[in-house]
Every structure is written in structure tokens, then in C-alpha cells.
GROMACS .gro file of C-alpha atoms in nm:
model
  175
    1UNK     CA    1  -0.014  -0.030   0.005
    2UNK     CA    2   0.338   0.216   0.031
    3UNK     CA    3   0.337   0.226  -0.382
    4UNK     CA    4  -0.007   0.332  -0.355
    5UNK     CA    5  -0.157  -0.044  -0.528
    6UNK     CA    6  -0.020   0.021  -0.897
    7UNK     CA    7  -0.156  -0.188  -1.203
    8UNK     CA    8   0.073  -0.516  -1.248
    9UNK     CA    9   0.163  -0.757  -1.509
   10UNK     CA   10   0.461  -0.956  -1.375
   11UNK     CA   11   0.499  -1.358  -1.347
   12UNK     CA   12   0.297  -1.577  -1.151
   13UNK     CA   13   0.430  -1.773  -0.907
   14UNK     CA   14   0.262  -2.161  -0.911
   15UNK     CA   15   0.153  -2.145  -0.545
   16UNK     CA   16  -0.006  -1.841  -0.541
   17UNK     CA   17  -0.349  -1.905  -0.690
   18UNK     CA   18  -0.454  -1.624  -0.880
   19UNK     CA   19  -0.781  -1.503  -0.689
   20UNK     CA   20  -0.582  -1.481  -0.341
   21UNK     CA   21  -0.597  -1.138  -0.212
   22UNK     CA   22  -0.222  -1.148  -0.173
   23UNK     CA   23  -0.137  -1.226  -0.578
   24UNK     CA   24  -0.152  -0.892  -0.684
   25UNK     CA   25   0.074  -0.803  -0.446
   26UNK     CA   26   0.301  -1.085  -0.464
   27UNK     CA   27   0.327  -1.009  -0.903
   28UNK     CA   28   0.383  -0.645  -0.817
   29UNK     CA   29   0.680  -0.722  -0.556
   30UNK     CA   30   0.815  -0.961  -0.814
   31UNK     CA   31   0.772  -0.741  -1.119
   32UNK     CA   32   1.032  -0.467  -0.926
   33UNK     CA   33   1.286  -0.759  -0.791
   34UNK     CA   34   1.187  -0.685  -0.406
   35UNK     CA   35   1.078  -1.098  -0.376
   36UNK     CA   36   1.236  -1.379  -0.620
   37UNK     CA   37   1.069  -1.685  -0.468
   38UNK     CA   38   1.249  -2.005  -0.342
   39UNK     CA   39   1.307  -2.128  -0.719
   40UNK     CA   40   1.055  -2.375  -0.967
   41UNK     CA   41   0.899  -2.068  -1.000
   42UNK     CA   42   0.743  -2.129  -0.627
   43UNK     CA   43   0.674  -1.833  -0.373
   44UNK     CA   44   0.582  -1.993  -0.032
   45UNK     CA   45   0.306  -1.750   0.042
   46UNK     CA   46   0.219  -1.956   0.376
   47UNK     CA   47   0.600  -1.981   0.491
   48UNK     CA   48   0.712  -1.794   0.801
   49UNK     CA   49   0.936  -1.520   0.746
   50UNK     CA   50   1.323  -1.548   0.832
   51UNK     CA   51   1.493  -1.228   0.960
   52UNK     CA   52   1.714  -1.327   0.627
   53UNK     CA   53   1.439  -1.255   0.405
   54UNK     CA   54   1.304  -0.976   0.543
   55UNK     CA   55   1.651  -0.764   0.550
   56UNK     CA   56   1.625  -0.921   0.176
   57UNK     CA   57   1.327  -0.760   0.100
   58UNK     CA   58   1.362  -0.444   0.234
   59UNK     CA   59   1.734  -0.416   0.096
   60UNK     CA   60   1.536  -0.451  -0.251
   61UNK     CA   61   1.255  -0.215  -0.163
   62UNK     CA   62   1.498   0.017  -0.075
   63UNK     CA   63   1.649  -0.026  -0.421
   64UNK     CA   64   1.352   0.008  -0.589
   65UNK     CA   65   1.274   0.294  -0.452
   66UNK     CA   66   1.643   0.437  -0.527
   67UNK     CA   67   1.725   0.510  -0.155
   68UNK     CA   68   2.081   0.485  -0.059
   69UNK     CA   69   2.205   0.107   0.067
   70UNK     CA   70   2.571   0.152  -0.029
   71UNK     CA   71   2.618   0.161   0.409
   72UNK     CA   72   2.813  -0.164   0.533
   73UNK     CA   73   2.814  -0.381   0.823
   74UNK     CA   74   3.091  -0.655   0.805
   75UNK     CA   75   2.912  -0.867   1.063
   76UNK     CA   76   3.226  -1.048   1.218
   77UNK     CA   77   3.101  -0.926   1.533
   78UNK     CA   78   2.789  -1.171   1.514
   79UNK     CA   79   2.808  -1.532   1.656
   80UNK     CA   80   2.653  -1.675   1.349
   81UNK     CA   81   2.746  -1.460   1.088
   82UNK     CA   82   2.856  -1.766   0.858
   83UNK     CA   83   2.504  -1.901   0.894
   84UNK     CA   84   2.367  -1.631   0.651
   85UNK     CA   85   2.258  -1.735   0.339
   86UNK     CA   86   2.447  -1.621   0.021
   87UNK     CA   87   2.180  -1.464  -0.116
   88UNK     CA   88   2.096  -1.248   0.217
   89UNK     CA   89   2.497  -1.122   0.335
   90UNK     CA   90   2.452  -0.795   0.130
   91UNK     CA   91   2.114  -0.721   0.276
   92UNK     CA   92   2.193  -0.897   0.633
   93UNK     CA   93   2.566  -0.647   0.607
   94UNK     CA   94   2.301  -0.333   0.541
   95UNK     CA   95   2.018  -0.391   0.750
   96UNK     CA   96   2.245  -0.399   1.062
   97UNK     CA   97   2.487  -0.104   0.989
   98UNK     CA   98   2.183   0.101   0.940
   99UNK     CA   99   2.019  -0.022   1.219
  100UNK     CA  100   1.727  -0.186   1.113
  101UNK     CA  101   1.860  -0.535   1.251
  102UNK     CA  102   2.064  -0.538   1.595
  103UNK     CA  103   2.091  -0.904   1.697
  104UNK     CA  104   2.095  -1.032   2.069
  105UNK     CA  105   2.375  -1.180   2.245
  106UNK     CA  106   2.605  -1.150   1.994
  107UNK     CA  107   2.406  -1.293   1.757
  108UNK     CA  108   2.156  -1.265   1.441
  109UNK     CA  109   1.979  -1.586   1.388
  110UNK     CA  110   1.919  -1.523   1.034
  111UNK     CA  111   1.740  -1.841   0.959
  112UNK     CA  112   1.510  -1.840   1.235
  113UNK     CA  113   1.155  -1.709   1.191
  114UNK     CA  114   1.074  -1.331   1.291
  115UNK     CA  115   0.787  -1.274   1.554
  116UNK     CA  116   0.520  -1.060   1.502
  117UNK     CA  117   0.672  -0.808   1.764
  118UNK     CA  118   0.990  -0.797   1.575
  119UNK     CA  119   0.858  -0.780   1.232
  120UNK     CA  120   0.677  -0.455   1.355
  121UNK     CA  121   0.960  -0.363   1.502
  122UNK     CA  122   1.227  -0.367   1.227
  123UNK     CA  123   0.927  -0.193   0.959
  124UNK     CA  124   0.902   0.069   1.219
  125UNK     CA  125   1.284   0.162   1.172
  126UNK     CA  126   1.275   0.090   0.850
  127UNK     CA  127   0.970   0.379   0.769
  128UNK     CA  128   1.149   0.604   1.046
  129UNK     CA  129   1.463   0.576   0.897
  130UNK     CA  130   1.632   0.852   0.667
  131UNK     CA  131   1.859   0.698   0.431
  132UNK     CA  132   1.954   0.995   0.261
  133UNK     CA  133   2.153   1.139   0.581
  134UNK     CA  134   2.492   1.003   0.680
  135UNK     CA  135   2.472   0.717   0.991
  136UNK     CA  136   2.729   0.794   1.280
  137UNK     CA  137   3.034   0.494   1.309
  138UNK     CA  138   2.940   0.208   1.498
  139UNK     CA  139   3.181   0.140   1.779
  140UNK     CA  140   3.246  -0.181   1.858
  141UNK     CA  141   3.268  -0.354   2.248
  142UNK     CA  142   3.640  -0.514   2.351
  143UNK     CA  143   3.469  -0.869   2.172
  144UNK     CA  144   3.480  -0.681   1.796
  145UNK     CA  145   3.059  -0.688   1.846
  146UNK     CA  146   2.872  -0.399   1.748
  147UNK     CA  147   2.804  -0.122   2.002
  148UNK     CA  148   2.473   0.006   1.985
  149UNK     CA  149   2.307   0.206   2.248
  150UNK     CA  150   1.948   0.119   2.343
  151UNK     CA  151   1.920   0.435   2.511
  152UNK     CA  152   2.072   0.805   2.387
  153UNK     CA  153   2.349   0.928   2.576
  154UNK     CA  154   2.220   1.177   2.783
  155UNK     CA  155   2.055   1.022   3.056
  156UNK     CA  156   1.870   1.297   3.126
  157UNK     CA  157   1.592   1.242   2.796
  158UNK     CA  158   1.313   0.994   2.884
  159UNK     CA  159   1.286   0.686   2.715
  160UNK     CA  160   1.088   0.666   2.423
  161UNK     CA  161   0.785   0.431   2.364
  162UNK     CA  162   0.521   0.368   2.113
  163UNK     CA  163   0.211   0.182   2.131
  164UNK     CA  164   0.132  -0.032   1.752
  165UNK     CA  165  -0.254  -0.154   1.655
  166UNK     CA  166  -0.086  -0.468   1.475
  167UNK     CA  167  -0.365  -0.677   1.344
  168UNK     CA  168  -0.603  -0.609   1.669
  169UNK     CA  169  -0.258  -0.680   1.891
  170UNK     CA  170  -0.079  -0.416   2.079
  171UNK     CA  171   0.266  -0.403   2.023
  172UNK     CA  172   0.519  -0.165   2.232
  173UNK     CA  173   0.847  -0.045   2.054
  174UNK     CA  174   1.131   0.125   2.253
  175UNK     CA  175   1.320   0.373   2.006
   0.00000   0.00000   0.00000
């Protein structure tokens, strides 16, 4: 809906029914190279989404919108960086560099499913990020792990918390 429901004529995946409510959205995303499916002309519309798949979709959408996608993180500070699929390495590096993905306990869990709360948080970060603005340098901890502060440097500044209605479920997001 961000693209105001443009008309599409793209390729149809064999596992996406023509009359499915999401068929046109998938055709549009495939036509614009935002999604590519699994191969063998399959999309997997009922499959859960992994963190690396979400990063790849947002990365390709940012490219489609001609946003700056040049930022990159080496991902060396994450213990499971080697588990990132080859197709998603660049997207995961970008998503970490711009702060969309931050990992937990020095891990990204790239092939783990993203929860609804995680998807809402990542989408919120995506739509509130100014991609044209140069991002501040990220420092690293003693183990080489990227450090992204959870709170502003000024302890007097209050934490910002947002509440989103996500399909009838209230989700709290801390900035």
C-alpha cells in the first residue's frame, strides 16, 4: 500500500492462486525484483518469514525506491554470521549497518523466524530511518561485537515508547 496499489503484469508463482487476496501484491513485488521466491517458480505464501528474508525484502525495496543502500556492516561481531545464506549477506550487512537489525546476545539468528513483534519493530525502524542522511559510525565492544546503544547518551532524556496496533494486537516499541 506504500506504492498506492499500482497495476501489475508480472510473473505469477505456481503456488500463488490468481484470486488470492495477496496475488497482486506478490506479482508487483516480483515484477520489481523485491521478492524472487524459492526457485521452481515457487513463492511460499504461507511460509513464515526468516530474519534474512525480511532483510533481503527491505533491502530490495530500498533499492527500488532508490534509497541509499551503500551502508554495510562486516557482521564479524556476530557469532552466527557464517549461517547467513549467500543471497542475504549484502542485505543483512546493510540492515545491520542502518540499524534495522541489531541482533541479540552477539547473534543474528538469520534463518530463525521473525516474530510479529520483531517484524513490527523492523518495519517501524525502516519507515522512520532517514536513508539520505549519513549514519554515525558504529563503535565495537572489546569482543568486536557491534555496540548500538539502547538509550540516548543523555540519561536525562526519557526513553521513547510507541504502541502500534498490529492486527488487533498492541505492540510496544522502544526507540
